[in-house]
Amino acid sequence: MTLAVVGTPGDRRPALFAAACRSAGLPAPRLVRWTDVLRGVPLSFAAGELVRVDSPGEDPEADALLRGPGAPERVGGGARWHRTFTAALRRLSAEASASGARVLGDIDEIAVMFDKRLTHARLLSAGVPVPAALPGADGYAALRSRMDEAGERRVFVKPAHGSSASGVVALQTAPGRVRAVTSASLTGGRLVNSLRVRSYETEDEVAALIDLLAPEGLHVERWLPKATLGGRVFDLRVVVIGGEPTHAVVRTSRTPMTNLHLGGARGDLGAVRRALGEDGWRRGLDVCARAAACFPGSPMVGVDLLVGFGLKRFAVCEVNAFGDLLPGLTGLPGSSAEGLDTYGAQVRTLVQACTT
């Protein structure tokens, strides 16, 4: 078996996948640089080579090729990022096919997962529970109008093509009051990503924040009150490999954003399972499996599962094409990945598929 990984040198993702390959007795995959793909460099795949597509990561050079020149920490450029990224995926797939190589995963599904509006629509049409969406918000005034029409006072506003909570706003309104919680720093008329979650509480600031995000497309959804664990709200990232939920991590926070890089912390999975009960736990995993089934050509997805206040309701808020970066996390007891990390489980599934 000959493998190649499209990734970024020095990034943890291809390094962890290569380590999993070596542990399975396979040679380390050849690394194809995302910057070469984005620049149009001939990729020279070998016949029979299996090509894993990984995230471009946080490489400033790749970011500039995807979003255009500018500070890497800026918020925005997601629409251009998506156009450039999907065009690069199509070229990558075409070159691999012409050489007799095969891309592991469906590139069209990856493109959908990087558009929150398309992902939400696909899940909804399949009957997977999702927070209700409020379409048609192309600015702050339109957003407030849509919220009034829907009788909503709390929503999440997300850039359509964002990731890692970049530009995400948790918006609350009440007569005469407004509050927006976000990691985006509004400075000098522009937005910059920050590792600190902050609040804006004046109408002018919140309007400026939303109007800066809106031109590249927004996905707005009802704010589902989350369950709490030890005084902190939580959700789950569940990795689904080959249709089976294999790994899960609890993400807890004192803010509406549970992302670990924004101050969130890993929670006690055992405590969550006990709180849900075995029936509730199985129902939650089933929702994740149903979400993954909406992307049948993707051997792995990461599902972000919301657990509603009261522990009775579930909803999927994200499906991630590159949602497997969970270092040190081994598979769920009783799953086919027990004792393996997310990369080891994927390598074993790949080896089994190639030997049957």
Coordinates of C-alpha atoms in Angstrom, one line a residue:
M1 CA 0.0 0.0 0.0
T2 CA 1.4 3.4 -1.1
L3 CA 0.1 6.5 0.7
A4 CA 0.3 10.2 0.2
V5 CA -1.0 12.9 2.5
V6 CA -1.9 16.4 1.3
G7 CA -0.9 18.6 4.2
T8 CA 1.5 21.1 5.6
P9 CA 5.1 20.2 6.7
G10 CA 5.5 20.5 10.5
D11 CA 1.7 20.3 11.1
R12 CA 0.6 17.8 13.8
R13 CA -2.0 16.2 11.6
P14 CA 0.2 14.6 8.9
A15 CA 2.8 13.8 11.6
L16 CA 0.2 11.9 13.7
F17 CA -1.1 10.1 10.7
A18 CA 2.4 9.1 9.6
A19 CA 3.1 7.8 13.2
A20 CA -0.1 5.7 13.0
C21 CA 1.1 4.3 9.6
R22 CA 4.5 3.3 11.1
S23 CA 2.8 1.7 14.1
A24 CA 0.7 -0.4 11.7
G25 CA 3.9 -1.6 9.9
L26 CA 3.3 0.7 6.9
P27 CA 5.8 3.1 5.3
A28 CA 5.3 6.7 6.2
P29 CA 3.2 8.5 3.6
R30 CA 4.6 10.8 1.1
L31 CA 3.7 14.4 2.0
V32 CA 2.2 16.6 -0.8
R33 CA 2.4 20.2 0.3
W34 CA -0.8 22.2 0.2
T35 CA 1.2 25.2 -1.1
D36 CA 2.2 23.2 -4.1
V37 CA -1.4 22.2 -4.8
L38 CA -2.6 25.8 -4.4
R39 CA 0.2 27.1 -6.7
G40 CA -0.6 24.6 -9.5
V41 CA 2.7 22.7 -9.2
P42 CA 2.5 19.3 -11.0
L43 CA 1.7 16.7 -8.3
S44 CA 3.0 13.5 -9.9
F45 CA 0.9 10.9 -8.2
A46 CA 1.9 7.3 -8.7
A47 CA -0.5 4.7 -10.1
G48 CA -2.3 2.9 -7.2
E49 CA -1.3 5.6 -4.7
L50 CA -4.0 6.3 -2.0
V51 CA -4.2 10.0 -1.3
R52 CA -5.4 11.4 2.1
V53 CA -6.5 15.0 2.1
D54 CA -5.8 16.8 5.4
S55 CA -6.3 20.3 6.6
P56 CA -4.0 23.1 5.3
G57 CA -3.5 23.9 9.0
E58 CA -2.4 27.3 10.1
D59 CA 0.4 27.7 7.6
P60 CA 0.6 31.5 6.8
E61 CA 1.8 30.8 3.2
A62 CA -1.2 28.5 2.5
D63 CA -3.5 30.9 4.2
A64 CA -2.3 33.8 1.9
L65 CA -2.8 31.6 -1.2
L66 CA -6.3 30.7 0.0
R67 CA -7.6 34.0 1.3
G68 CA -5.3 36.4 -0.4
P69 CA -2.6 38.6 1.2
G70 CA -3.2 40.0 4.7
A71 CA -2.6 39.3 8.3
P72 CA -3.2 35.6 9.2
E73 CA -5.1 36.6 12.3
R74 CA -7.7 38.6 10.5
V75 CA -11.4 37.5 10.4
G76 CA -12.8 37.2 7.0
G77 CA -11.9 36.0 3.5
G78 CA -13.9 32.9 4.0
A79 CA -15.7 33.1 0.7
R80 CA -12.5 33.4 -1.3
W81 CA -10.9 30.7 0.9
H82 CA -13.8 28.3 0.0
R83 CA -13.6 29.1 -3.7
T84 CA -9.9 28.6 -3.8
F85 CA -10.0 25.5 -1.7
T86 CA -12.7 23.7 -3.6
A87 CA -11.0 24.6 -7.0
A88 CA -7.8 23.1 -5.5
L89 CA -9.6 19.9 -4.4
R90 CA -11.0 19.5 -7.9
R91 CA -7.6 19.8 -9.5
L92 CA -6.1 17.5 -7.0
S93 CA -8.8 14.9 -7.7
A94 CA -8.4 15.2 -11.4
E95 CA -4.6 14.8 -11.3
A96 CA -4.9 11.8 -9.0
S97 CA -7.4 10.1 -11.3
A98 CA -5.4 10.8 -14.4
S99 CA -2.3 9.1 -12.7
G100 CA -4.2 6.1 -11.5
A101 CA -4.2 7.2 -7.9
R102 CA -7.2 7.5 -5.7
V103 CA -8.3 10.2 -3.3
L104 CA -9.6 8.9 0.0
G105 CA -12.8 10.8 0.5
D106 CA -15.3 12.6 -1.6
I107 CA -14.1 16.1 -2.5
D108 CA -17.6 17.4 -3.1
E109 CA -18.6 16.3 0.4
I110 CA -15.5 18.1 1.9
A111 CA -16.7 21.3 0.0
V112 CA -20.2 21.0 1.5
M113 CA -18.8 20.5 5.0
F114 CA -17.0 23.8 4.6
D115 CA -20.3 25.6 3.9
K116 CA -22.4 25.7 7.0
R117 CA -25.5 26.6 5.1
L118 CA -25.2 23.6 2.8
T119 CA -24.3 21.3 5.7
H120 CA -27.3 22.4 7.7
A121 CA -29.7 21.9 4.7
R122 CA -28.3 18.4 4.0
L123 CA -28.7 17.3 7.6
L124 CA -32.2 18.8 7.8
S125 CA -33.4 17.1 4.7
A126 CA -32.1 13.8 6.1
G127 CA -34.1 14.3 9.3
V128 CA -31.0 14.8 11.5
P129 CA -31.9 17.2 14.4
V130 CA -30.3 20.6 13.9
P131 CA -31.0 24.0 15.4
A132 CA -33.5 26.0 13.4
A133 CA -31.9 28.3 10.9
L134 CA -32.8 31.9 10.1
P135 CA -31.9 32.5 6.5
G136 CA -31.8 35.8 4.7
A137 CA -29.7 37.8 7.2
D138 CA -27.4 39.9 5.0
G139 CA -26.6 42.5 7.7
Y140 CA -27.5 43.6 11.2
A141 CA -30.8 45.2 10.3
A142 CA -32.0 42.2 8.4
L143 CA -30.8 39.9 11.2
R144 CA -32.8 41.8 13.8
S145 CA -35.8 41.7 11.5
R146 CA -35.6 38.0 11.0
M147 CA -35.2 37.4 14.7
D148 CA -38.3 39.5 15.4
E149 CA -40.3 37.5 12.7
A150 CA -39.2 34.2 14.2
G151 CA -39.7 35.3 17.8
E152 CA -36.0 34.6 18.6
R153 CA -34.0 36.5 21.2
R154 CA -30.9 34.4 21.2
V155 CA -29.0 33.2 18.1
F156 CA -25.6 32.1 16.9
V157 CA -24.3 34.0 14.0
K158 CA -21.6 32.2 12.0
P159 CA -19.6 33.0 8.9
A160 CA -20.8 30.6 6.3
H161 CA -17.2 29.3 5.6
G162 CA -15.5 29.9 8.9
S163 CA -13.7 27.4 11.1
S164 CA -12.3 27.3 14.7
A165 CA -15.1 29.6 15.8
S166 CA -13.5 32.5 13.8
G167 CA -16.1 35.3 13.7
V168 CA -18.8 33.3 15.5
V169 CA -21.1 35.5 17.5
A170 CA -23.5 34.5 20.3
L171 CA -26.1 37.2 20.1
Q172 CA -28.7 37.9 22.8
T173 CA -31.3 40.7 22.6
A174 CA -34.0 42.1 24.9
P175 CA -36.0 45.3 24.8
G176 CA -33.4 48.1 24.9
R177 CA -30.5 45.7 25.3
V178 CA -28.2 43.7 23.1
R179 CA -25.1 41.5 23.9
A180 CA -22.8 39.8 21.5
V181 CA -20.2 37.3 22.8
T182 CA -17.4 36.5 20.3
S183 CA -13.6 35.9 20.0
A184 CA -13.4 38.5 17.3
S185 CA -11.8 41.8 18.3
L186 CA -13.3 44.9 16.7
T187 CA -10.4 47.3 16.2
G188 CA -10.2 50.2 13.9
G189 CA -13.1 49.1 11.7
R190 CA -11.7 45.6 11.2
L191 CA -12.1 42.2 12.9
V192 CA -9.2 40.2 14.3
N193 CA -9.2 36.7 15.8
S194 CA -8.4 36.6 19.5
L195 CA -7.9 33.8 22.0
R196 CA -10.0 35.8 24.5
V197 CA -13.8 35.7 24.3
R198 CA -15.2 39.2 24.8
S199 CA -18.6 40.9 24.9
Y200 CA -20.0 43.9 23.0
E201 CA -23.1 45.5 24.5
T202 CA -23.9 48.6 22.5
E203 CA -26.1 48.6 19.5
D204 CA -23.5 50.4 17.4
E205 CA -20.7 48.0 18.2
V206 CA -22.9 44.9 17.6
A207 CA -24.2 46.3 14.3
A208 CA -20.7 47.1 13.2
L209 CA -19.6 43.5 14.1
I210 CA -22.4 41.8 12.2
D211 CA -22.2 44.1 9.2
L212 CA -18.4 43.4 8.9
L213 CA -19.1 39.6 8.9
A214 CA -22.2 39.7 6.6
P215 CA -20.8 40.4 3.1
E216 CA -19.2 36.9 2.8
G217 CA -22.4 35.1 3.9
L218 CA -23.8 34.2 7.3
H219 CA -25.4 31.1 8.8
V220 CA -27.7 32.0 11.6
E221 CA -29.3 29.4 13.9
R222 CA -31.4 29.3 17.0
W223 CA -29.3 29.3 20.2
L224 CA -30.1 25.9 21.8
P225 CA -29.5 26.2 25.6
K226 CA -26.8 23.7 26.4
A227 CA -26.7 21.2 29.3
T228 CA -24.2 21.9 32.1
L229 CA -21.6 19.8 33.8
G230 CA -20.0 21.1 37.0
G231 CA -21.3 24.6 36.4
R232 CA -20.0 24.7 32.9
V233 CA -21.9 24.3 29.6
F234 CA -20.7 21.4 27.4
D235 CA -21.0 19.8 24.0
L236 CA -19.4 16.8 22.4
R237 CA -17.0 16.3 19.5
V238 CA -17.7 12.8 18.2
V239 CA -15.5 11.3 15.5
V240 CA -17.2 8.8 13.2
I241 CA -15.0 6.5 11.2
G242 CA -16.5 4.2 8.6
G243 CA -20.0 5.0 9.9
E244 CA -19.2 4.1 13.5
P245 CA -18.9 6.7 16.3
T246 CA -15.4 5.7 17.7
H247 CA -14.1 8.7 19.7
A248 CA -15.7 11.4 21.8
V249 CA -14.5 14.3 23.7
V250 CA -16.4 16.6 26.1
R251 CA -15.8 20.3 25.6
T252 CA -16.8 22.5 28.5
S253 CA -16.7 26.3 29.0
R254 CA -18.0 29.2 31.0
T255 CA -18.8 31.1 27.8
P256 CA -21.1 30.1 24.9
M257 CA -18.0 28.9 22.9
T258 CA -16.7 25.5 23.9
N259 CA -13.7 25.5 21.5
L260 CA -10.6 24.3 23.4
H261 CA -8.4 27.0 22.0
L262 CA -10.8 29.6 23.3
G263 CA -10.4 28.6 27.0
G264 CA -12.7 25.5 26.8
A265 CA -11.5 22.4 28.7
R266 CA -11.9 18.7 28.2
G267 CA -14.7 17.4 30.5
D268 CA -15.4 14.1 32.1
L269 CA -16.9 11.8 29.4
G270 CA -17.9 9.2 32.1
A271 CA -19.8 11.8 34.0
V272 CA -21.7 12.8 30.8
R273 CA -22.5 9.2 30.0
R274 CA -23.8 8.7 33.5
A275 CA -25.9 11.9 33.3
L276 CA -27.4 10.8 30.0
G277 CA -27.9 7.2 30.9
E278 CA -27.2 4.4 28.5
D279 CA -30.3 5.1 26.5
G280 CA -29.5 8.8 26.1
W281 CA -25.9 8.0 25.3
R282 CA -26.9 5.6 22.6
R283 CA -29.4 8.1 21.2
G284 CA -26.7 10.8 21.0
L285 CA -24.3 8.5 19.2
D286 CA -27.0 7.5 16.8
V287 CA -27.6 11.1 15.9
C288 CA -23.9 11.4 15.1
A289 CA -23.9 8.3 13.0
R290 CA -26.9 9.7 11.1
A291 CA -25.1 12.9 10.5
A292 CA -22.1 11.1 9.2
A293 CA -24.3 9.0 6.9
C294 CA -25.2 12.3 5.1
F295 CA -21.6 12.2 3.8
P296 CA -21.2 8.5 2.7
G297 CA -18.1 9.2 0.7
S298 CA -16.1 10.5 3.7
P299 CA -14.3 7.8 5.6
M300 CA -14.1 10.1 8.7
V301 CA -16.0 13.1 10.0
G302 CA -16.1 15.0 13.3
V303 CA -19.6 15.7 14.5
D304 CA -20.2 18.5 17.0
L305 CA -23.2 17.4 19.0
L306 CA -25.2 19.8 21.2
V307 CA -26.8 18.3 24.3
G308 CA -29.8 20.4 25.3
F309 CA -30.5 21.7 28.8
G310 CA -32.2 18.9 30.6
L311 CA -30.2 16.2 28.8
K312 CA -33.1 15.1 26.6
R313 CA -32.5 16.8 23.3
F314 CA -29.7 16.5 20.8
A315 CA -28.8 18.6 17.7
V316 CA -25.9 18.7 15.3
C317 CA -24.3 22.1 14.8
E318 CA -21.3 21.2 12.7
V319 CA -19.8 18.4 10.6
N320 CA -16.1 18.7 10.2
A321 CA -14.1 17.2 7.4
F322 CA -10.9 17.4 9.4
G323 CA -12.3 16.8 12.9
D324 CA -9.9 14.1 14.0
L325 CA -7.2 16.2 15.7
L326 CA -7.7 14.9 19.3
P327 CA -4.2 14.0 20.5
G328 CA -4.1 11.3 23.2
L329 CA -7.8 10.4 22.9
T330 CA -8.4 6.6 22.5
G331 CA -11.5 4.9 21.1
L332 CA -14.7 4.4 23.0
P333 CA -14.8 1.2 25.1
G334 CA -16.5 -1.5 23.1
S335 CA -16.0 0.3 19.8
S336 CA -13.7 -1.1 17.0
A337 CA -11.3 1.7 17.9
E338 CA -10.8 0.9 21.6
G339 CA -7.2 1.5 22.5
L340 CA -6.5 3.4 19.3
D341 CA -6.3 7.1 18.7
T342 CA -8.2 8.7 15.8
Y343 CA -5.4 8.2 13.3
G344 CA -4.6 4.7 14.4
A345 CA -8.3 3.8 14.0
Q346 CA -8.4 5.3 10.5
V347 CA -5.2 3.4 9.4
R348 CA -6.6 0.1 10.7
T349 CA -9.9 0.7 8.8
L350 CA -7.9 1.6 5.6
V351 CA -5.8 -1.6 5.9
Q352 CA -8.9 -3.7 6.4
A353 CA -10.6 -2.2 3.4
C354 CA -7.5 -2.9 1.2
T355 CA -7.2 -6.5 2.3
T356 CA -10.8 -7.6 1.9

